Short mmCIF file of C-alpha atoms and ligand atoms in Angstrom, two decimals:
data_model
loop_
_atom_site.label_atom_id
_atom_site.label_comp_id
_atom_site.label_asym_id
_atom_site.label_seq_id
_atom_site.Cartn_x
_atom_site.Cartn_y
_atom_site.Cartn_z
CA MET A 28 1.93 -21.89 9.72
CA THR A 29 -1.75 -20.82 10.56
CA LYS A 30 -4.80 -20.11 8.62
CA LEU A 31 -7.94 -18.00 9.57
CA ARG A 32 -11.20 -19.81 10.35
CA ILE A 33 -14.14 -17.53 9.79
CA ARG A 34 -17.73 -18.24 10.49
CA GLY A 35 -19.80 -15.93 8.56
CA GLY A 36 -23.12 -14.38 9.39
CA ARG A 37 -22.43 -11.83 12.25
CA PRO A 38 -23.01 -8.08 11.68
CA LEU A 39 -19.88 -6.12 12.60
CA VAL A 40 -20.52 -3.65 15.50
CA GLY A 41 -18.28 -1.21 17.31
CA HIS A 42 -15.20 0.95 16.73
CA VAL A 43 -12.27 0.00 14.88
CA PRO A 44 -8.90 1.77 15.17
CA VAL A 45 -6.93 2.60 12.01
CA SER A 46 -3.15 2.06 12.03
CA GLY A 47 -0.33 4.18 10.29
CA ALA A 48 -0.20 3.43 6.60
CA LYS A 49 2.13 0.75 5.16
CA ASN A 50 2.60 2.66 1.97
CA ALA A 51 3.57 5.92 3.69
CA ALA A 52 5.74 4.17 6.22
CA LEU A 53 8.01 2.37 3.79
CA PRO A 54 9.28 5.38 1.71
CA ILE A 55 9.44 7.47 4.72
CA LEU A 56 11.66 4.78 6.41
CA ALA A 57 13.63 4.62 3.12
CA ALA A 58 13.94 8.58 3.19
CA SER A 59 15.51 8.41 6.53
CA LEU A 60 18.81 7.11 4.54
CA LEU A 61 19.18 10.79 3.38
CA ALA A 62 19.98 12.20 6.75
CA GLY A 63 23.82 12.82 6.98
CA ASP A 64 23.38 13.64 10.85
CA GLY A 65 20.95 13.83 13.54
CA GLU A 66 18.06 11.43 14.41
CA SER A 67 14.79 10.86 12.82
CA ARG A 68 11.76 9.95 14.92
CA LEU A 69 8.82 8.38 13.17
CA LEU A 70 5.55 8.10 14.89
CA SER A 71 2.55 5.83 14.17
CA VAL A 72 4.66 3.44 12.32
CA PRO A 73 2.56 0.14 11.78
CA TRP A 74 4.24 -3.07 12.93
CA LEU A 75 3.90 -5.13 9.66
CA ASN A 76 6.00 -7.71 7.91
CA ASP A 77 6.91 -5.38 5.21
CA VAL A 78 8.10 -2.72 7.80
CA VAL A 79 10.24 -5.20 9.47
CA VAL A 80 11.91 -6.16 6.09
CA MET A 81 12.49 -2.34 5.48
CA LEU A 82 14.08 -2.04 8.93
CA ASP A 83 16.18 -5.17 8.43
CA LEU A 84 17.32 -3.53 5.18
CA LEU A 85 18.15 -0.17 6.50
CA GLN A 86 20.09 -1.86 9.35
CA THR A 87 22.21 -3.80 6.95
CA LEU A 88 23.13 -0.47 5.33
CA GLY A 89 24.40 0.84 8.63
CA VAL A 90 21.39 2.68 9.94
CA GLU A 91 21.17 2.70 13.74
CA ILE A 92 17.49 1.66 14.71
CA GLU A 93 15.75 1.67 18.02
CA THR A 94 12.08 1.54 18.75
CA ASP A 95 9.90 2.40 21.77
CA GLY A 96 8.03 -0.97 21.91
CA ALA A 97 5.12 0.77 20.64
CA ASN A 98 4.85 2.61 17.24
CA THR A 99 7.82 5.15 17.44
CA VAL A 100 10.93 4.20 15.37
CA TYR A 101 14.30 6.18 15.96
CA LEU A 102 16.76 6.19 13.18
CA ARG A 103 20.25 7.52 12.74
CA ALA A 104 21.90 7.20 9.22
CA GLY A 105 25.14 9.33 9.81
CA ASN A 106 27.40 6.33 9.17
CA LEU A 107 26.04 4.28 6.23
CA SER A 108 28.23 1.08 5.77
CA GLY A 109 26.56 -0.38 2.41
CA CYS A 110 24.71 0.76 -0.84
CA GLU A 111 23.45 -2.55 -1.93
CA ALA A 112 20.02 -4.36 -1.38
CA PRO A 113 20.64 -7.91 -1.73
CA TYR A 114 18.22 -10.57 -3.42
CA GLU A 115 16.90 -11.95 -0.17
CA LEU A 116 15.42 -8.82 0.82
CA VAL A 117 14.15 -7.36 -2.38
CA ASN A 118 12.55 -10.81 -3.00
CA ARG A 119 10.74 -10.45 0.39
CA MET A 120 9.45 -7.13 -0.58
CA ARG A 121 9.42 -5.22 -3.72
CA ALA A 122 9.23 -1.89 -1.94
CA SER A 123 12.90 -2.52 -1.09
CA VAL A 124 13.54 -0.65 -4.40
CA LEU A 125 12.66 2.60 -2.62
CA ILE A 126 16.15 2.70 -1.00
CA MET A 127 17.65 3.25 -4.35
CA GLY A 128 17.04 6.92 -4.80
CA PRO A 129 18.25 7.89 -1.26
CA LEU A 130 21.31 5.65 -1.56
CA LEU A 131 22.34 7.07 -4.87
CA ALA A 132 21.87 10.55 -3.70
CA ARG A 133 23.53 10.17 -0.38
CA LEU A 134 26.55 7.87 -1.33
CA GLY A 135 26.71 8.44 -5.23
CA ARG A 136 25.95 4.65 -5.68
CA ALA A 137 23.25 2.07 -5.34
CA ARG A 138 22.98 -1.52 -6.31
CA ILE A 139 19.95 -3.32 -5.87
CA SER A 140 18.73 -6.99 -6.87
CA LEU A 141 16.17 -6.61 -9.77
CA PRO A 142 12.63 -7.17 -8.17
CA GLY A 143 11.27 -10.10 -9.86
CA GLY A 144 7.65 -10.67 -11.23
CA CYS A 145 5.33 -10.32 -8.66
CA ALA A 146 1.87 -12.05 -8.35
CA ILE A 147 -0.25 -9.10 -9.51
CA GLY A 148 1.82 -8.16 -12.75
CA SER A 149 5.33 -7.81 -13.92
CA ARG A 150 5.75 -4.39 -12.16
CA PRO A 151 8.69 -3.12 -13.94
CA ILE A 152 11.08 -0.10 -12.35
CA ASP A 153 11.77 1.55 -15.69
CA LEU A 154 10.26 4.89 -14.76
CA HIS A 155 12.35 4.78 -11.51
CA LEU A 156 15.55 4.20 -13.56
CA LYS A 157 14.67 6.91 -16.31
CA GLY A 158 14.23 9.41 -13.31
CA PHE A 159 17.62 8.52 -12.07
CA THR A 160 19.14 8.80 -15.57
CA ALA A 161 17.59 12.18 -15.93
CA LEU A 162 19.16 13.22 -12.75
CA GLY A 163 22.59 12.55 -14.25
CA ALA A 164 23.19 8.94 -12.91
CA ASP A 165 24.75 6.13 -15.04
CA VAL A 166 22.28 3.17 -14.89
CA THR A 167 23.58 -0.30 -15.75
CA VAL A 168 21.71 -3.65 -15.34
CA GLY A 169 23.66 -6.86 -15.31
CA HIS A 170 23.70 -10.32 -13.35
CA GLY A 171 20.25 -9.75 -11.86
CA PHE A 172 21.13 -6.13 -10.32
CA VAL A 173 20.49 -2.80 -11.37
CA GLU A 174 23.20 -0.22 -10.54
CA ALA A 175 22.98 3.54 -10.56
CA GLU A 176 26.01 5.74 -10.17
CA ALA A 177 26.61 9.65 -9.95
CA PRO A 178 29.21 11.55 -7.91
CA GLN A 179 26.60 14.35 -7.72
CA LEU A 180 22.96 14.36 -8.92
CA ARG A 181 21.78 17.42 -10.87
CA GLY A 182 18.25 18.80 -10.77
CA ALA A 183 16.16 18.09 -14.02
CA HIS A 184 12.73 18.43 -15.47
CA ILE A 185 11.28 15.11 -15.58
CA TYR A 186 8.04 13.94 -17.20
CA LEU A 187 6.79 10.56 -15.91
CA ASP A 188 5.05 8.35 -18.65
CA TYR A 189 2.76 7.18 -16.08
CA PRO A 190 1.95 8.51 -12.60
CA SER A 191 3.91 5.82 -10.74
CA VAL A 192 3.80 6.00 -6.92
CA GLY A 193 7.05 4.33 -6.36
CA ALA A 194 8.84 6.33 -9.14
CA THR A 195 7.63 9.55 -7.89
CA GLU A 196 8.94 8.69 -4.32
CA ASN A 197 12.19 7.65 -5.55
CA ILE A 198 12.79 10.59 -7.58
CA MET A 199 11.78 12.85 -4.96
CA MET A 200 14.15 11.30 -2.49
CA ALA A 201 17.04 11.35 -5.00
CA ALA A 202 16.37 15.02 -6.12
CA SER A 203 16.45 15.91 -2.29
CA LEU A 204 20.20 15.99 -2.41
CA ALA A 205 20.75 17.05 -6.06
CA THR A 206 22.01 20.36 -7.03
CA GLY A 207 19.37 22.78 -8.47
CA THR A 208 15.66 22.22 -8.90
CA THR A 209 13.90 19.13 -9.95
CA ILE A 210 10.49 19.28 -11.49
CA ILE A 211 8.26 16.12 -11.85
CA GLU A 212 5.54 16.35 -14.26
CA ASN A 213 2.67 13.77 -14.18
CA ALA A 214 3.67 12.99 -10.81
CA ALA A 215 1.60 10.42 -8.58
CA ALA A 216 -0.65 12.55 -6.11
CA GLU A 217 -1.50 9.78 -3.40
CA PRO A 218 -1.73 11.01 0.18
CA GLU A 219 1.28 8.78 0.83
CA ILE A 220 3.42 11.14 -1.63
CA THR A 221 2.31 14.16 0.41
CA ASN A 222 3.22 12.48 3.71
CA LEU A 223 6.89 11.78 2.29
CA GLY A 224 6.93 15.38 1.15
CA MET A 225 6.25 16.57 4.60
CA TYR A 226 9.22 14.46 6.09
CA LEU A 227 11.57 15.55 3.27
CA ASN A 228 10.49 19.22 4.17
CA ASN A 229 11.21 18.55 7.83
CA MET A 230 14.41 17.25 7.11
CA GLY A 231 15.31 20.52 5.22
CA VAL A 232 14.27 20.01 1.65
CA ASP A 233 12.30 22.89 -0.12
CA ILE A 234 9.62 20.82 -1.85
CA ARG A 235 6.28 22.00 -3.14
CA GLY A 236 3.42 20.65 -5.03
CA CYS A 237 3.12 17.32 -3.32
CA GLY A 238 -0.53 15.98 -3.68
CA THR A 239 -0.73 17.53 -7.26
CA ASP A 240 0.75 16.17 -10.57
CA ARG A 241 3.67 18.71 -10.60
CA ILE A 242 6.06 18.41 -7.69
CA GLU A 243 9.13 20.86 -7.49
CA ILE A 244 12.19 19.97 -5.26
CA ARG A 245 15.07 22.28 -4.51
CA GLY A 246 17.78 19.92 -3.53
CA MET A 247 19.98 20.49 -0.42
CA GLU A 248 23.57 19.92 0.25
CA HIS A 249 23.00 18.03 3.50
CA LEU A 250 19.90 16.95 5.31
CA LYS A 251 19.18 16.19 8.98
CA GLY A 252 17.02 13.67 10.83
CA ALA A 253 13.46 14.94 11.65
CA THR A 254 10.12 13.93 13.25
CA GLN A 255 7.32 12.78 11.23
CA THR A 256 3.69 11.17 11.91
CA ILE A 257 2.78 8.45 9.50
CA ILE A 258 -0.76 9.15 8.29
CA PRO A 259 -3.54 6.58 8.78
CA ASP A 260 -3.96 3.71 6.31
CA ARG A 261 -6.70 4.63 4.04
CA ILE A 262 -6.72 1.18 2.49
CA GLU A 263 -7.02 -0.63 5.88
CA ALA A 264 -10.08 1.96 6.81
CA ALA A 265 -11.85 1.40 3.65
CA THR A 266 -11.32 -2.68 3.96
CA TYR A 267 -13.17 -2.49 7.37
CA LEU A 268 -15.66 -0.03 5.81
CA MET A 269 -16.52 -2.64 3.27
CA ALA A 270 -16.75 -5.43 5.93
CA ALA A 271 -19.14 -3.37 7.90
CA ILE A 272 -21.44 -2.74 4.83
CA MET A 273 -21.32 -6.15 3.66
CA THR A 274 -22.31 -7.36 7.21
CA GLN A 275 -25.04 -4.75 7.60
CA GLY A 276 -23.02 -3.63 10.46
CA GLN A 277 -22.94 -0.45 12.72
CA VAL A 278 -19.23 0.66 12.86
CA THR A 279 -17.23 3.85 13.43
CA ILE A 280 -13.67 3.63 11.75
CA GLY A 281 -10.91 6.10 12.60
CA PRO A 282 -8.61 8.02 12.88
CA ILE A 283 -8.84 8.62 9.02
CA ASP A 284 -9.33 11.73 6.90
CA SER A 285 -12.33 10.94 4.69
CA CYS A 286 -10.95 13.16 2.01
CA TYR A 287 -8.36 10.21 1.25
CA LEU A 288 -11.23 8.09 0.36
CA HIS A 289 -13.42 10.30 -1.58
CA SER A 290 -13.78 7.79 -4.59
CA ALA A 291 -14.24 4.87 -2.50
CA ILE A 292 -16.89 6.59 -0.42
CA ALA A 293 -18.70 7.94 -3.62
CA LYS A 294 -18.79 4.51 -5.27
CA LEU A 295 -19.86 2.74 -2.05
CA ARG A 296 -22.78 5.31 -1.60
CA GLU A 297 -23.73 4.59 -5.21
CA ALA A 298 -23.98 1.04 -4.30
CA GLY A 299 -26.40 1.90 -1.80
CA ALA A 300 -24.28 2.04 1.55
CA ASP A 301 -24.95 4.47 4.50
CA ILE A 302 -21.63 6.30 5.22
CA GLU A 303 -21.44 9.48 7.24
CA THR A 304 -18.07 11.19 7.36
CA GLY A 305 -17.38 12.44 10.83
CA GLU A 306 -14.36 14.57 11.95
CA ASP A 307 -11.53 12.14 11.45
CA GLN A 308 -13.79 9.14 11.29
CA LEU A 309 -16.38 7.27 9.18
CA ILE A 310 -19.64 6.06 10.33
CA VAL A 311 -21.47 3.07 8.72
CA ARG A 312 -25.05 2.03 9.49
CA PRO A 313 -27.09 -0.64 8.09
CA ALA A 314 -29.03 0.12 4.83
CA GLY A 315 -31.19 -1.65 2.48
CA PRO A 316 -29.91 -4.09 -0.20
CA LEU A 317 -26.82 -3.22 -2.21
CA ARG A 318 -27.06 -2.31 -5.99
CA SER A 319 -24.57 -3.11 -8.58
CA ILE A 320 -22.15 -0.59 -9.78
CA ASP A 321 -19.43 -0.07 -12.49
CA VAL A 322 -15.90 0.90 -11.38
CA GLN A 323 -12.61 1.25 -12.76
CA THR A 324 -9.29 1.61 -10.88
CA LEU A 325 -7.11 4.50 -11.61
CA PRO A 326 -4.09 6.67 -9.92
CA TYR A 327 -5.24 8.84 -6.93
CA PRO A 328 -7.83 10.41 -6.73
CA GLY A 329 -9.30 7.61 -8.83
CA PHE A 330 -10.56 4.36 -7.14
CA PRO A 331 -7.49 2.67 -5.80
CA THR A 332 -6.38 -0.53 -7.27
CA ASP A 333 -5.68 -1.64 -3.61
CA LEU A 334 -9.35 -1.69 -2.88
CA GLN A 335 -10.52 -3.62 -6.16
CA PRO A 336 -10.56 -7.04 -4.72
CA GLN A 337 -12.19 -6.13 -1.52
CA LEU A 338 -14.95 -4.27 -3.63
CA MET A 339 -15.33 -7.28 -5.67
CA ALA A 340 -16.21 -9.43 -2.63
CA LEU A 341 -18.57 -6.70 -1.71
CA LEU A 342 -20.27 -6.70 -5.24
CA THR A 343 -20.88 -10.31 -4.93
CA GLN A 344 -23.69 -9.32 -2.44
CA ALA A 345 -24.98 -6.51 -4.56
CA HIS A 346 -28.42 -6.96 -6.72
CA GLY A 347 -27.37 -6.91 -10.53
CA ALA A 348 -24.43 -7.03 -12.68
CA SER A 349 -21.24 -4.89 -11.73
CA LEU A 350 -18.49 -4.23 -14.13
CA ILE A 351 -14.85 -3.81 -12.55
CA THR A 352 -12.09 -2.66 -15.02
CA GLU A 353 -8.41 -2.76 -13.61
CA THR A 354 -6.44 -0.23 -15.26
CA VAL A 355 -3.33 -0.11 -12.83
CA PHE A 356 -2.21 -3.74 -12.67
CA GLU A 357 -2.39 -6.16 -15.60
CA ASN A 358 -2.93 -9.44 -13.54
CA ARG A 359 -4.84 -8.27 -10.48
CA PHE A 360 -7.78 -10.85 -10.59
CA LEU A 361 -6.25 -13.76 -8.86
CA HIS A 362 -8.77 -13.65 -5.95
CA VAL A 363 -11.69 -14.31 -8.68
CA PRO A 364 -11.16 -18.24 -8.84
CA GLU A 365 -11.14 -18.36 -5.03
CA LEU A 366 -14.35 -16.14 -4.68
CA CYS A 367 -15.90 -18.27 -7.34
CA ARG A 368 -15.14 -21.51 -5.15
CA MET A 369 -17.15 -19.75 -2.59
CA GLY A 370 -20.06 -19.23 -5.03
CA ALA A 371 -19.63 -16.07 -6.41
CA GLU A 372 -20.38 -15.57 -10.24
CA ILE A 373 -17.64 -13.68 -11.77
CA LYS A 374 -16.53 -13.61 -15.44
CA VAL A 375 -13.08 -12.17 -16.40
CA ILE A 376 -12.35 -10.84 -19.97
CA GLU A 377 -8.73 -9.37 -20.03
CA ARG A 378 -8.81 -6.47 -17.66
CA ARG A 379 -12.67 -6.50 -16.75
CA ALA A 380 -14.48 -8.62 -14.52
CA LEU A 381 -18.30 -8.83 -14.40
CA VAL A 382 -19.77 -9.75 -11.26
CA ARG A 383 -23.42 -10.87 -10.97
CA GLY A 384 -25.03 -10.72 -7.48
CA PRO A 385 -26.28 -11.44 -5.14
CA ALA A 386 -24.59 -14.70 -4.58
CA ARG A 387 -25.02 -17.19 -1.95
CA LEU A 388 -21.47 -17.38 -0.70
CA THR A 389 -20.72 -20.79 1.07
CA GLY A 390 -17.48 -21.38 3.33
CA THR A 391 -14.65 -23.56 2.05
CA THR A 392 -10.85 -23.48 2.14
CA VAL A 393 -9.30 -20.47 -0.10
CA ALA A 394 -5.75 -19.26 -0.53
CA ALA A 395 -4.74 -15.57 -0.20
CA THR A 396 -2.67 -15.07 -3.41
CA ASP A 397 -1.60 -11.57 -2.38
CA LEU A 398 -2.37 -9.12 0.36
CA ARG A 399 -5.58 -7.51 -0.95
CA ALA A 400 -6.84 -10.73 -2.37
CA GLY A 401 -6.47 -12.06 1.06
CA ALA A 402 -8.51 -9.35 2.52
CA ALA A 403 -11.21 -9.95 -0.01
CA LEU A 404 -11.62 -13.41 1.00
CA ILE A 405 -11.77 -12.36 4.68
CA LEU A 406 -14.73 -10.20 3.63
CA ALA A 407 -16.38 -12.82 1.52
CA GLY A 408 -15.90 -15.20 4.74
CA LEU A 409 -17.87 -12.75 6.87
CA VAL A 410 -21.09 -13.08 4.80
CA ALA A 411 -20.63 -16.84 3.62
CA GLU A 412 -22.58 -19.50 5.22
CA GLY A 413 -20.70 -22.05 7.39
CA GLU A 414 -16.89 -22.04 7.85
CA THR A 415 -14.27 -20.30 5.47
CA TYR A 416 -10.54 -21.17 5.79
CA VAL A 417 -8.18 -18.60 4.30
CA THR A 418 -4.46 -20.17 4.01
CA GLU A 419 -1.31 -18.47 3.16
CA THR A 420 -2.18 -15.53 5.57
CA TYR A 421 1.39 -14.27 5.52
CA HIS A 422 0.31 -12.19 2.71
CA ILE A 423 -2.27 -10.46 4.82
CA ASN A 424 0.12 -9.84 7.78
CA ARG A 425 2.16 -7.77 5.29
CA GLY A 426 -0.43 -5.04 5.23
CA TYR A 427 -2.95 -5.38 8.04
CA VAL A 428 -2.04 -4.93 11.66
CA LYS A 429 -3.69 -7.14 14.02
CA ILE A 430 -6.60 -7.96 11.62
CA VAL A 431 -7.85 -10.94 13.72
CA ASP A 432 -8.01 -8.98 16.91
CA LYS A 433 -9.48 -6.02 15.29
CA LEU A 434 -12.18 -8.18 13.65
CA GLN A 435 -12.87 -9.88 16.88
CA ALA A 436 -13.41 -6.64 18.66
CA LEU A 437 -16.14 -6.03 16.14
CA GLY A 438 -17.95 -9.23 16.94
CA ALA A 439 -16.62 -11.39 13.91
CA ASP A 440 -16.13 -15.20 14.44
CA VAL A 441 -12.68 -15.05 13.28
CA GLU A 442 -9.76 -17.32 14.63
CA GLN A 443 -6.31 -18.03 13.71
CA VAL A 444 -6.02 -21.81 13.94
CA PRO A 445 -3.14 -24.31 13.07
CA GLU A 446 -2.72 -25.07 9.21
CA ALA A 447 -3.09 -28.57 9.99
CA ASP A 448 -6.87 -28.34 11.52
C1 UD1 B 23 2.36 1.51 -4.81
C2 UD1 B 23 1.80 0.88 -3.65
C3 UD1 B 23 0.71 -0.35 -4.07
C4 UD1 B 23 -0.16 0.26 -4.96
C5 UD1 B 23 0.31 0.86 -6.14
C6 UD1 B 23 -0.72 1.66 -7.07
C7 UD1 B 23 3.61 0.99 -2.07
C8 UD1 B 23 4.66 0.43 -1.28
N1 UD1 B 23 2.80 0.27 -2.76
O1 UD1 B 23 2.92 0.48 -5.58
O2 UD1 B 23 0.13 -0.76 -2.79
O3 UD1 B 23 -1.00 -0.83 -5.49
O4 UD1 B 23 1.28 1.90 -5.70
O5 UD1 B 23 -1.42 2.41 -6.16
O6 UD1 B 23 3.44 2.23 -2.10
N2 UD1 B 23 5.15 0.96 -13.68
C9 UD1 B 23 5.76 0.87 -14.70
N3 UD1 B 23 7.15 1.29 -14.59
C10 UD1 B 23 7.72 1.69 -13.35
C11 UD1 B 23 6.85 2.02 -12.30
C12 UD1 B 23 5.49 1.51 -12.35
O7 UD1 B 23 5.51 0.35 -15.87
O8 UD1 B 23 8.79 2.10 -13.38
C13 UD1 B 23 3.58 0.24 -13.53
C14 UD1 B 23 3.37 -0.97 -12.78
O9 UD1 B 23 3.73 -1.93 -13.47
C15 UD1 B 23 1.91 -0.71 -12.57
C16 UD1 B 23 1.61 0.76 -12.42
O10 UD1 B 23 2.76 1.37 -13.20
O11 UD1 B 23 1.19 -1.23 -13.59
C17 UD1 B 23 1.57 1.40 -11.14
O12 UD1 B 23 2.72 1.20 -10.44
P1 UD1 B 23 3.21 2.07 -9.12
O13 UD1 B 23 2.34 3.28 -9.02
O14 UD1 B 23 4.63 2.38 -9.37
O15 UD1 B 23 2.95 1.07 -7.89
P2 UD1 B 23 4.00 0.77 -6.80
O16 UD1 B 23 4.79 2.17 -6.37
O17 UD1 B 23 4.83 -0.35 -7.10
#
């Protein structure tokens, strides 16, 4: 086991490369199950722990997988041997639930261990299951598993009570092999959904409206493997953007389409950051003192919940009182006590956090309770006095490719050290 040691106080300088998006790679890997023949070739796949879990899962289902040792993955799903996701894998990664739609469509049956409560909220899958039911599946729950069965799915008109990212993706994949047309209303519009839609299109599905709240899918009888590039990770890019702003650094970040980050860039500019949006990159320059802002997290194109902890770390350095409202997950303030132990002044009342700044942060040992909370603690460590140790870094490795190397290349004093140090 290792932990991160950060010595704060250095401005970040240089260029940081953005990896492929975890949240696009996971559904796209799952969608590879839909291909009855041919090979899929996925480019820019980020080597992250979550991606490895998804590949393990696909392999247990009979998918043949090869990689080029870099970021390309080849998958052949012609001969599937199973339709079940075991507890060990679902427990390691909640996104395992994304195999349910494609398996149900492809084999007529899918059985997955129910995802347990997760650190940032209870995260039910009722909307996924409602979607499968609307497509004609029988859904049953028992013995800790959820099972869906349907000899042939039929297209349907589905309204989502909430624009859930995972439910939209699972329904899109299931509908791809259904007879007739499926319409998803109040669909999630995240760029990762559009990336999945492009892949399904390349596999032969007629799918329209991805990136809007109404997606129309005309299912096909048979789908073939296809080539798809994973889009750059907007959450990773924005995490480095905030690190650069907080340290008064001068950094370019890319490749990244700045359109994916409209809300984050707007709010960071409102807080006083100097951000230029170039072609496929972001440029940050040192600016004056940061100002407090109010922010609420929302589904895309609103401010992403996956950036809320990092923004909170940044706002500890802003002058005045900032109000952060978390509307997407009910328990996503686990980083607050850790930031407070470093000297932040934050009060939480239900789903709102009041951050008073600027706080003088001082290094200590803090625990990463989840992926983005871990990122927030690293950001805080970069501006804290003395040494900050971040433990439980396996959470961070779920979503950030080579974060230590990337920060070191920008001049940060960050090192992986043995847990016992
Ligand atoms: C995805 C992202 C995650 C991000 C989240 C919101 C992946 C692999 N993960 O997660 O990083 O934080 O979107 O942008 O892409 N909900 C229900 N019932 C359901 C499904 C969801 O009530 O059936 C609720 C959840 O509990 C949560 C909210 O809807 O409160 C948003 O969840 P959802 O959009 O589904 O997030 P995920 O797909 O799990």
